[in-house]
Coordinates of C-alpha atoms and ligand atoms in Angstrom, one line a residue:
M1244 CA 20.1 18.3 -36.4
K1245 CA 21.0 14.7 -35.2
D1246 CA 24.7 15.8 -34.7
I1247 CA 23.6 19.0 -32.8
L1248 CA 21.6 17.0 -30.4
A1249 CA 24.3 14.5 -29.8
Q1250 CA 26.7 17.4 -29.3
L1251 CA 24.5 18.8 -26.6
E1252 CA 24.0 15.5 -24.9
S1253 CA 27.7 14.9 -24.9
R1254 CA 28.4 18.4 -23.4
R1255 CA 25.8 17.8 -20.8
E1256 CA 27.5 14.5 -20.0
T1257 CA 30.9 16.1 -19.6
A1258 CA 29.4 18.7 -17.3
R1259 CA 27.7 16.3 -15.2
A1260 CA 30.8 14.1 -14.8
G1261 CA 32.2 17.1 -12.7
G1262 CA 35.9 16.5 -11.8
G1263 CA 35.9 12.9 -13.2
Q1264 CA 35.5 9.5 -11.8
R1265 CA 38.8 9.5 -9.7
R1266 CA 37.6 12.5 -7.8
V1267 CA 34.1 11.3 -7.3
D1268 CA 35.4 8.1 -5.9
A1269 CA 37.6 10.2 -3.7
Q1270 CA 34.5 12.2 -2.7
H1271 CA 32.4 9.0 -2.0
A1272 CA 35.4 7.6 0.0
K1273 CA 35.1 10.4 2.5
G1274 CA 31.4 9.4 3.1
K1275 CA 30.3 12.5 1.0
L1276 CA 27.7 12.6 -1.7
T1277 CA 28.5 14.7 -4.9
A1278 CA 27.0 18.0 -5.6
R1279 CA 24.5 16.6 -8.0
E1280 CA 23.6 13.6 -5.7
R1281 CA 22.8 16.1 -3.1
I1282 CA 20.5 18.0 -5.2
E1283 CA 18.7 15.0 -6.2
L1284 CA 17.9 13.9 -2.8
L1285 CA 17.0 17.4 -1.6
L1286 CA 14.6 18.1 -4.5
D1287 CA 11.4 16.3 -5.6
E1288 CA 12.3 13.7 -8.1
G1289 CA 12.7 15.2 -11.7
S1290 CA 12.1 18.6 -10.5
F1291 CA 15.6 20.1 -10.9
E1292 CA 16.0 22.8 -13.6
E1293 CA 19.6 23.7 -13.9
F1294 CA 21.1 27.0 -14.7
D1295 CA 24.6 27.8 -16.2
M1296 CA 25.7 24.2 -16.7
F1297 CA 28.2 25.4 -19.3
V1298 CA 29.6 28.4 -17.5
T1299 CA 33.6 28.3 -17.4
H1300 CA 36.0 30.4 -15.5
R1301 CA 37.8 33.3 -17.5
C1302 CA 41.2 33.0 -15.6
T1303 CA 44.2 33.0 -17.9
D1304 CA 47.0 33.0 -15.0
F1305 CA 48.8 29.9 -13.8
G1306 CA 48.1 27.9 -16.8
M1307 CA 44.4 28.0 -16.0
E1308 CA 43.4 28.5 -19.8
E1309 CA 44.4 24.8 -20.0
E1310 CA 41.4 23.5 -18.1
R1311 CA 37.9 25.0 -18.2
P1312 CA 35.5 22.6 -16.6
A1313 CA 31.7 23.2 -17.5
G1314 CA 30.0 24.6 -14.6
D1315 CA 33.0 26.0 -12.8
G1316 CA 32.7 24.0 -9.5
V1317 CA 29.1 24.8 -8.6
V1318 CA 25.7 23.3 -9.6
T1319 CA 22.8 25.8 -9.6
G1320 CA 19.1 26.1 -10.3
W1321 CA 15.8 25.5 -8.8
G1322 CA 13.3 22.7 -8.2
T1323 CA 10.6 21.7 -5.6
I1324 CA 10.4 20.4 -2.2
N1325 CA 7.1 18.7 -1.7
G1326 CA 5.8 20.8 -4.7
R1327 CA 7.2 24.2 -3.5
Q1328 CA 9.8 26.1 -5.2
V1329 CA 13.3 26.4 -3.9
Y1330 CA 16.6 27.7 -5.3
V1331 CA 19.7 25.8 -4.8
F1332 CA 23.4 25.9 -5.1
S1333 CA 25.6 22.9 -4.6
Q1334 CA 29.4 23.2 -4.7
D1335 CA 31.1 20.7 -6.4
F1336 CA 34.4 19.6 -4.7
T1337 CA 35.4 17.5 -7.4
V1338 CA 36.1 20.5 -9.8
M1339 CA 39.0 22.3 -8.4
G1340 CA 38.0 21.7 -4.7
G1341 CA 34.7 23.6 -5.3
S1342 CA 36.8 26.8 -5.0
V1343 CA 35.0 30.1 -5.7
S1344 CA 36.0 32.0 -8.9
E1345 CA 34.5 35.1 -10.2
T1346 CA 32.0 33.0 -12.5
H1347 CA 31.4 30.4 -9.7
G1348 CA 30.3 33.4 -7.6
A1349 CA 28.2 34.8 -10.4
K1350 CA 26.2 31.6 -10.8
I1351 CA 25.3 31.7 -7.2
C1352 CA 24.4 35.4 -7.4
K1353 CA 22.1 34.7 -10.4
I1354 CA 20.0 32.3 -8.5
M1355 CA 20.0 34.4 -5.3
D1356 CA 18.7 37.3 -7.4
M1357 CA 15.9 35.1 -8.9
A1358 CA 15.0 33.8 -5.4
I1359 CA 14.6 37.4 -4.0
Q1360 CA 12.6 38.6 -7.1
N1361 CA 10.4 35.4 -7.3
G1362 CA 9.9 35.0 -3.5
A1363 CA 11.4 31.5 -2.8
P1364 CA 14.0 30.1 -0.4
V1365 CA 17.7 29.7 -1.1
I1366 CA 19.5 26.5 0.0
G1367 CA 23.2 26.5 -0.2
I1368 CA 25.2 23.4 -0.1
N1369 CA 28.7 24.4 0.8
D1370 CA 31.7 22.1 0.0
S1371 CA 34.5 24.2 -1.0
G1372 CA 38.2 24.9 -0.7
G1373 CA 37.4 28.7 -0.5
A1374 CA 38.6 31.4 -2.8
R1375 CA 39.9 30.1 -6.0
I1376 CA 43.7 30.8 -5.4
Q1377 CA 44.6 31.3 -8.9
E1378 CA 42.0 34.2 -9.3
G1379 CA 43.0 36.4 -6.2
V1380 CA 40.9 39.4 -5.6
A1381 CA 38.3 38.5 -8.3
S1382 CA 37.5 35.6 -6.1
L1383 CA 37.1 37.8 -3.0
A1384 CA 34.9 40.1 -5.1
A1385 CA 32.8 37.1 -5.9
Y1386 CA 32.3 36.3 -2.2
G1387 CA 31.4 40.0 -1.5
E1388 CA 28.7 40.0 -4.1
V1389 CA 27.3 36.8 -2.5
F1390 CA 27.4 38.3 1.0
Q1391 CA 25.6 41.5 -0.1
R1392 CA 22.9 39.2 -1.6
N1393 CA 22.7 37.2 1.6
I1394 CA 22.1 40.5 3.4
M1395 CA 19.4 41.7 1.0
A1396 CA 17.6 38.3 1.2
S1397 CA 17.6 38.3 4.8
G1398 CA 14.0 38.6 6.1
V1399 CA 12.8 38.4 2.5
V1400 CA 13.3 34.7 1.7
P1401 CA 14.4 31.8 4.0
Q1402 CA 18.1 30.9 3.6
I1403 CA 19.5 27.6 4.8
S1404 CA 23.1 26.5 4.5
L1405 CA 24.2 22.9 4.4
I1406 CA 27.8 22.6 5.3
M1407 CA 28.9 19.2 3.7
G1408 CA 32.8 19.8 3.5
P1409 CA 35.2 22.4 4.2
C1410 CA 34.1 25.9 4.7
A1411 CA 36.9 28.1 5.9
G1412 CA 38.2 31.7 6.0
G1413 CA 35.9 34.5 5.0
A1414 CA 33.8 31.9 3.0
V1415 CA 32.1 31.2 6.3
Y1416 CA 30.3 34.6 6.4
S1417 CA 27.9 33.7 3.7
P1418 CA 26.3 30.8 5.6
A1419 CA 26.7 32.8 8.8
M1420 CA 24.3 35.4 7.6
T1421 CA 21.6 32.6 6.5
D1422 CA 18.8 31.9 8.9
F1423 CA 19.8 28.1 9.4
I1424 CA 23.0 26.2 9.2
F1425 CA 23.1 22.3 9.3
M1426 CA 26.3 20.5 9.4
V1427 CA 27.4 16.9 8.8
K1428 CA 29.3 15.1 11.6
D1429 CA 33.0 14.3 10.6
S1430 CA 33.0 15.5 7.0
S1431 CA 32.2 19.2 7.5
Y1432 CA 33.9 22.0 9.2
M1433 CA 33.8 25.8 9.4
F1434 CA 36.5 28.0 10.9
V1435 CA 37.7 31.5 10.1
T1436 CA 41.3 30.4 10.6
G1437 CA 42.3 26.6 10.6
P1438 CA 44.3 24.4 12.9
D1439 CA 47.7 25.4 11.3
V1440 CA 47.2 29.1 11.8
V1441 CA 45.9 28.6 15.3
K1442 CA 48.9 26.5 16.1
T1443 CA 51.3 29.2 14.8
V1444 CA 49.5 32.2 16.5
T1445 CA 48.2 30.8 19.8
N1446 CA 50.1 27.6 20.1
E1447 CA 47.1 25.5 20.4
V1448 CA 47.0 22.1 18.9
V1449 CA 43.5 21.2 17.7
T1450 CA 42.0 19.2 14.9
A1451 CA 39.7 20.6 12.1
E1452 CA 36.8 18.6 13.6
E1453 CA 37.5 19.8 17.2
L1454 CA 38.0 23.5 16.1
G1455 CA 35.0 23.6 13.6
G1456 CA 33.1 20.4 13.2
A1457 CA 29.5 19.9 13.7
V1458 CA 29.5 19.0 17.3
T1459 CA 31.6 22.0 18.1
H1460 CA 29.3 24.5 16.4
T1461 CA 26.1 22.8 17.6
R1462 CA 27.3 22.5 21.3
K1463 CA 29.8 25.1 21.9
S1464 CA 29.7 28.1 19.4
S1465 CA 25.9 27.9 18.4
V1466 CA 27.0 28.7 14.8
A1467 CA 25.2 25.9 13.5
D1468 CA 21.6 24.9 14.3
G1469 CA 21.7 21.1 13.7
A1470 CA 24.3 18.3 13.4
F1471 CA 23.5 15.2 11.3
E1472 CA 25.2 11.8 10.8
N1473 CA 25.5 11.9 7.1
D1474 CA 24.5 13.9 4.0
V1475 CA 21.3 11.8 3.4
E1476 CA 20.0 12.7 7.0
A1477 CA 20.9 16.3 6.6
L1478 CA 19.1 16.7 3.3
A1479 CA 16.0 14.8 4.5
E1480 CA 15.8 17.2 7.5
T1481 CA 16.1 20.1 5.3
R1482 CA 13.1 18.9 3.4
R1483 CA 11.2 18.6 6.6
L1484 CA 12.3 22.2 7.8
I1485 CA 11.3 23.7 4.5
D1486 CA 7.7 22.3 5.0
F1487 CA 7.3 24.4 8.2
L1488 CA 8.4 27.6 6.3
P1489 CA 6.7 30.1 4.1
L1490 CA 8.3 30.8 0.7
N1491 CA 8.9 34.4 1.5
N1492 CA 8.0 37.1 3.9
R1493 CA 4.7 37.9 2.1
E1494 CA 3.3 34.6 2.2
K1495 CA 2.0 32.3 4.9
A1496 CA 3.7 28.9 5.8
P1497 CA 1.9 26.1 4.3
V1498 CA -1.1 24.4 5.7
R1499 CA -0.7 20.9 6.0
P1500 CA -3.2 18.1 6.4
F1501 CA -3.7 17.1 10.0
F1502 CA -5.4 14.1 11.6
D1503 CA -5.1 15.2 15.3
D1504 CA -8.2 16.7 17.0
P1505 CA -7.6 20.4 17.9
A1506 CA -9.9 19.9 20.8
R1507 CA -7.9 16.8 22.1
V1508 CA -7.7 16.7 25.7
D1509 CA -4.6 15.2 27.4
K1510 CA -5.3 14.4 31.1
S1511 CA -1.6 13.5 31.7
L1512 CA -0.8 17.1 31.6
D1513 CA -2.7 17.8 34.8
T1514 CA 0.0 15.9 36.6
L1515 CA 2.9 17.2 34.5
V1516 CA 4.0 19.8 37.1
P1517 CA 5.4 17.9 40.3
D1518 CA 4.0 18.8 43.6
N1519 CA 7.7 19.9 44.8
P1520 CA 8.3 23.3 43.0
N1521 CA 12.1 22.3 42.8
Q1522 CA 11.5 19.2 41.0
P1523 CA 11.9 19.5 37.3
Y1524 CA 9.8 17.9 34.5
D1525 CA 10.5 17.7 30.7
M1526 CA 8.9 20.7 29.0
K1527 CA 9.3 18.8 25.7
E1528 CA 6.6 16.5 26.9
L1529 CA 4.2 19.4 27.0
I1530 CA 5.4 20.5 23.5
T1531 CA 4.8 17.3 21.7
K1532 CA 1.4 16.8 23.6
I1533 CA 0.3 20.3 22.2
A1534 CA 1.6 19.6 18.6
D1535 CA -0.4 18.1 15.8
E1536 CA 0.7 14.4 15.7
G1537 CA 3.4 15.2 18.3
D1538 CA 5.6 16.4 15.5
F1539 CA 8.3 18.9 16.7
F1540 CA 11.3 20.3 14.7
E1541 CA 13.8 21.5 17.1
I1542 CA 16.4 24.2 16.3
Q1543 CA 19.7 24.3 18.2
A1544 CA 18.7 21.3 20.4
A1545 CA 22.4 20.8 21.6
F1546 CA 22.9 24.5 22.6
A1547 CA 21.6 26.3 25.6
A1548 CA 19.3 23.4 26.4
N1549 CA 17.7 25.5 29.2
I1550 CA 15.5 27.1 26.6
I1551 CA 14.0 25.0 23.8
T1552 CA 13.2 26.5 20.1
G1553 CA 11.6 24.9 17.4
F1554 CA 8.6 24.4 15.1
I1555 CA 5.3 22.6 15.4
R1556 CA 2.0 22.7 13.7
L1557 CA -1.4 23.5 15.2
E1558 CA -4.5 22.6 12.9
G1559 CA -1.9 22.3 10.2
Q1560 CA -0.3 25.6 10.6
S1561 CA 3.3 26.4 11.5
V1562 CA 3.9 27.7 14.9
G1563 CA 7.3 28.6 16.5
V1564 CA 7.7 27.3 20.0
V1565 CA 10.1 28.9 22.7
A1566 CA 9.9 27.3 26.0
N1567 CA 12.0 27.1 29.1
Q1568 CA 13.3 23.8 30.0
P1569 CA 13.2 23.0 33.9
T1570 CA 15.4 20.0 33.5
V1571 CA 18.4 22.3 32.6
L1572 CA 19.8 24.9 34.9
A1573 CA 16.2 24.9 36.3
G1574 CA 15.2 26.7 33.1
C1575 CA 17.0 29.9 34.0
L1576 CA 17.5 32.5 31.3
D1577 CA 21.2 33.2 30.5
I1578 CA 23.2 34.8 27.8
D1579 CA 23.2 31.8 25.6
A1580 CA 19.5 31.0 26.0
S1581 CA 18.6 34.6 25.3
R1582 CA 20.6 34.9 22.2
K1583 CA 19.3 31.5 20.9
A1584 CA 15.7 32.4 21.5
A1585 CA 16.0 36.0 20.5
R1586 CA 17.3 35.0 17.0
F1587 CA 14.5 32.3 16.6
V1588 CA 11.7 34.8 17.7
R1589 CA 13.0 37.3 15.1
F1590 CA 13.0 34.6 12.4
C1591 CA 9.5 33.7 13.3
D1592 CA 8.4 37.4 13.2
A1593 CA 10.3 38.1 10.0
F1594 CA 8.4 35.2 8.2
E1595 CA 5.0 35.6 9.9
I1596 CA 5.2 32.5 11.8
P1597 CA 3.0 32.7 15.2
I1598 CA 4.9 32.2 18.4
L1599 CA 3.8 29.9 21.1
T1600 CA 5.8 30.6 24.4
L1601 CA 5.6 28.1 27.4
V1602 CA 7.0 29.6 30.4
D1603 CA 8.6 28.1 33.5
V1604 CA 11.5 30.4 34.5
P1605 CA 13.0 31.2 38.1
G1606 CA 14.8 34.2 36.6
F1607 CA 18.2 35.2 35.1
L1608 CA 21.2 33.1 36.0
P1609 CA 23.3 34.9 38.6
G1610 CA 27.1 35.1 38.6
T1611 CA 30.1 37.0 37.4
G1612 CA 30.5 35.0 34.2
Q1613 CA 27.0 36.1 33.2
E1614 CA 27.6 39.7 34.2
Y1615 CA 31.0 40.0 32.7
G1616 CA 29.7 38.2 29.5
G1617 CA 27.1 41.0 29.2
V1618 CA 23.9 39.2 30.2
I1619 CA 22.2 42.8 30.3
K1620 CA 22.7 43.2 26.8
H1621 CA 22.1 39.6 25.7
G1622 CA 18.9 39.4 27.8
A1623 CA 17.7 42.6 26.3
K1624 CA 17.9 41.0 22.8
L1625 CA 15.1 38.6 23.8
L1626 CA 13.1 41.2 25.5
F1627 CA 13.5 43.3 22.4
A1628 CA 12.7 40.5 20.0
Y1629 CA 9.5 39.6 21.8
G1630 CA 8.4 43.2 22.2
E1631 CA 8.8 44.1 18.5
A1632 CA 7.3 40.8 17.1
T1633 CA 3.9 41.6 15.7
V1634 CA 2.9 38.1 14.8
P1635 CA 0.3 36.1 16.7
K1636 CA 1.8 35.6 20.3
V1637 CA 0.2 33.1 22.8
T1638 CA 1.8 32.3 26.0
V1639 CA 1.2 29.7 28.6
L1640 CA 2.6 29.8 32.0
T1641 CA 3.1 26.3 33.6
R1642 CA 4.8 27.1 36.9
K1643 CA 7.0 29.9 38.0
T1644 CA 7.8 33.0 36.3
Y1645 CA 9.8 35.4 38.3
G1646 CA 11.2 39.0 38.1
G1647 CA 12.5 40.4 34.8
A1648 CA 12.3 37.0 33.2
Y1649 CA 8.4 37.1 33.7
V1650 CA 8.3 40.3 31.5
V1651 CA 10.7 39.0 28.9
M1652 CA 9.1 35.8 28.3
A1653 CA 6.2 37.2 26.0
S1654 CA 4.3 38.7 28.8
K1655 CA 1.1 40.8 28.3
H1656 CA 3.2 43.8 28.4
L1657 CA 5.2 42.9 25.3
Q1658 CA 2.3 42.8 23.0
A1659 CA 1.4 39.3 23.5
D1660 CA -2.3 38.4 22.4
F1661 CA -3.2 35.5 24.8
N1662 CA -1.6 34.9 28.2
Y1663 CA -2.8 31.8 29.8
A1664 CA -1.7 30.4 33.0
W1665 CA -2.1 26.8 34.6
P1666 CA -3.4 26.8 38.1
T1667 CA 0.1 25.9 39.3
A1668 CA 1.5 29.1 37.9
E1669 CA 3.3 31.6 40.1
V1670 CA 3.9 35.1 39.0
A1671 CA 6.0 37.1 41.5
V1672 CA 9.1 39.4 41.8
M1673 CA 11.0 36.5 43.1
G1674 CA 10.6 33.0 45.1
A1675 CA 8.9 33.2 48.5
R1676 CA 12.0 32.4 50.4
G1677 CA 14.1 35.0 48.6
A1678 CA 11.5 37.6 49.1
V1679 CA 11.0 36.9 52.9
E1680 CA 14.7 37.0 53.5
I1681 CA 14.8 40.5 52.1
L1682 CA 11.6 41.9 53.6
Y1683 CA 12.1 40.4 57.1
R1684 CA 15.8 40.4 57.5
S1685 CA 15.7 41.3 61.1
E1686 CA 13.5 38.1 61.8
L1687 CA 16.0 35.7 60.1
G1688 CA 17.0 34.2 63.5
D1689 CA 13.4 33.0 64.2
K1690 CA 12.7 29.9 62.1
D1691 CA 9.1 29.6 62.9
K1692 CA 8.4 33.3 62.1
I1693 CA 10.2 33.0 59.0
A1694 CA 8.4 29.9 57.9
A1695 CA 5.1 31.6 58.6
R1696 CA 6.3 34.6 56.6
V1697 CA 7.1 32.3 53.6
K1698 CA 3.8 30.6 53.8
D1699 CA 2.2 34.0 53.9
Y1700 CA 4.0 35.1 50.8
E1701 CA 3.3 31.9 49.0
D1702 CA -0.4 32.0 49.8
R1703 CA -0.5 35.6 48.4
F1704 CA 1.8 35.3 45.3
A1705 CA 2.6 31.7 44.6
N1706 CA -0.5 31.5 42.2
P1707 CA -1.6 32.9 39.0
F1708 CA -4.7 34.8 40.6
V1709 CA -2.8 38.2 41.5
A1710 CA -1.8 38.4 37.8
A1711 CA -5.1 37.3 36.7
E1712 CA -7.0 39.9 38.9
K1713 CA -4.9 42.6 37.0
G1714 CA -5.7 41.2 33.6
F1715 CA -2.0 40.3 32.8
I1716 CA -3.2 36.8 32.6
D1717 CA -6.2 36.4 30.4
E1718 CA -7.3 33.1 31.9
V1719 CA -6.3 30.4 34.1
I1720 CA -6.8 27.1 32.1
M1721 CA -6.8 23.4 33.0
P1722 CA -3.4 21.9 31.8
S1723 CA -5.2 18.9 30.1
S1724 CA -7.0 21.5 27.7
T1725 CA -3.9 23.3 26.7
R1726 CA -3.9 22.1 23.0
R1727 CA -7.6 23.1 22.6
R1728 CA -7.1 26.5 24.1
V1729 CA -4.0 27.3 22.2
C1730 CA -5.3 26.1 18.9
R1731 CA -8.5 28.2 19.5
A1732 CA -6.3 31.2 20.4
F1733 CA -4.0 31.0 17.2
A1734 CA -7.2 30.4 15.2
S1735 CA -8.8 33.7 16.5
L1736 CA -5.6 35.6 15.6
R1737 CA -5.4 34.6 12.0
T1738 CA -6.6 38.0 10.8
K1739 CA -4.4 39.9 13.3
K1740 CA -3.0 43.1 12.0
L1741 CA -0.4 45.0 14.1
A1742 CA 2.2 47.5 12.9
N1743 CA 4.9 49.0 14.9
P1744 CA 5.8 52.8 14.3
W1745 CA 7.8 53.4 11.0
K1746 CA 11.5 53.4 11.4
K1747 CA 14.5 52.7 9.1
H1748 CA 15.3 49.8 11.2
D1749 CA 15.6 49.3 15.0
N1750 CA 18.7 49.3 17.0
I1751 CA 18.5 46.0 19.0
P1752 CA 21.3 45.5 21.4
L1753 CA 23.8 43.3 19.6
Ligands
LIG372 C1 42.0 26.4 -6.3 C2 41.8 24.5 -5.0 C3 41.5 25.2 -3.8 C4 41.4 26.6 -3.9 C5 41.4 23.1 -3.3 N1 41.7 23.2 -4.6 N2 41.3 24.3 -2.8 N3 41.9 25.1 -6.1 N4 41.7 27.2 -5.2 N5 41.2 27.4 -2.8 C6 42.0 22.2 -5.5 C7 43.2 21.4 -5.1 O1 44.3 21.9 -5.9 C8 42.9 19.9 -5.7 O2 42.9 19.8 -7.1 C9 41.4 19.8 -5.4 O3 41.0 21.1 -5.2 C10 41.2 19.0 -4.1 O4 42.0 19.6 -3.2 P1 42.9 18.6 -2.1 O5 43.9 19.5 -1.4 O6 43.4 17.4 -2.9 O7 41.7 18.1 -1.1 P2 41.9 17.8 0.4 O8 43.0 17.0 0.7 O9 40.5 17.1 0.7 O10 42.0 19.1 1.0 C11 41.0 20.1 1.0 C12 41.4 21.6 1.5 C13 42.6 21.8 0.7 C14 41.6 21.4 3.1 C15 40.4 22.5 1.3 O11 42.5 21.7 -0.6 C16 43.1 23.3 1.0 O12 43.5 23.6 2.0 N6 42.7 24.3 0.1 C17 43.2 25.6 0.2 C18 42.2 26.3 1.1 C19 42.5 27.7 1.3 O13 43.6 28.2 1.7 N7 41.6 28.5 0.6 C20 41.8 29.9 0.4 C21 41.3 30.4 1.7 S1 41.0 32.1 1.9 P3 43.3 18.5 -8.0 O14 43.4 19.1 -9.4 O15 44.5 17.9 -7.4 O16 42.0 17.7 -7.8 C22 39.5 32.2 1.5 C23 39.0 33.6 1.7 C24 37.6 33.8 1.4 O17 38.9 31.2 1.1 C25 37.3 35.2 1.6 C26 35.9 35.7 1.4 C27 35.7 37.3 1.7

């Protein structure tokens, strides 16, 4: 018996050693943690239960039968984050470059199947040289099996991808189908074709970091949702994000203890909106002043900053926030902002997270760039996402909300539950000057007359009361009482039930 136990321990030790000390040192030298170190930091201490530690590949080509490392380049299993169950796979770059073989893929599929069945999130830590070259099509098939599970898990359990090394070629499409992608600066990259192929085909000279690094994907492409300085920060922030999310689409997000009075009044909000309508103010100030303890987890902070998306808690409950940001492009909606917010709204709706929308939007951004880029179709995504969302929806208008953008931003007409306006709100087809220039074109030469017309238009429409008279605004509220009003609104909606007509699935403009 003693021998048998010793044999188990020795086998475990070999498996835990991955590709050996030399390769582990090389991994550390690149500033990267190993697959197992990452799992340790991600999960609660001592909570990790491993699967398939002894799985080996079955390839016999290219002399592969000589080397069959236990685990086959990926560590899989489950554990807890602040006591809540998650499934994890962590590719081990020290074992054949973390490359994906038939068995490596099967290990990932096993925990994904369990995650779907048991209703717990999947966190995938990607650090891989891609398809195991020696296995050919068997490796591609393995990827295909993982992709299919990503699709089936979508909207059922949250899926988070951490990119902590190479992720290239078709391999990128697994993370691409997950809900959130976090990358590490200077040590991770994602691209469909690498710098060498790019050089050959398009003659562009570009480094891997420029082509597909964390900064590129969080600022330019919007493929990734967050960029972090190192593995430790990325793992810690993933733990923080998981705390905002439900385990699956049939459960509610956890309710966390809160110490912030839901009735807290913040007098500074009464002067947040400047007197000059063209002067910006920082909408993040409003978000953090509404949130429990000022805690805000922002998603895609570096992309389309004219709209803000992220999670807060109100009375300990998770709420998704979408807010126009007047300091960037005056808070206009454009292609990027619409896509960013639409995907966020759909995530919240899929996982029963209520949505708070803070509106100050002068309209859609004009220009050939926008029209040629399909702003019609992309703007429609946000409109569609809001309209189909059945979760509790509370909207606060702080200042302008003009034209189509008024309707898009969680207006009453899109099944929003509470639509509040600050006294500074203006709901109109367009700004007063633009309106007067169209309505009174023949008087444009007469400055005094036009000024009077603008004043008249402003008096009539530059306020929330016209919309309130029609019931499109439920109430005009004091800015300082926003947290209290919004908390009460969401509290009253906890039992909301709303179902859209049956359909196989919708046909959102993609
Ligand atoms: C088998 C691989 C491998 C692979 C790396 N290794 N990639 N083994 N299949 N795809 C092995 C190396 O032989 C080496 O083994 C160890 O992993 C570390 O690799 P290095 O090259 O020494 O590391 P580094 O210099 O850091 O370079 C990393 C790399 C490079 C840039 C990822 O290894 C590389 O270019 N690999 C090939 C990438 C590739 O073309 N993959 C297929 C893409 S197609 P030893 O024993 O020396 O430690 C694809 C399609 C997916 O992935 C399609 C899905 C539908």
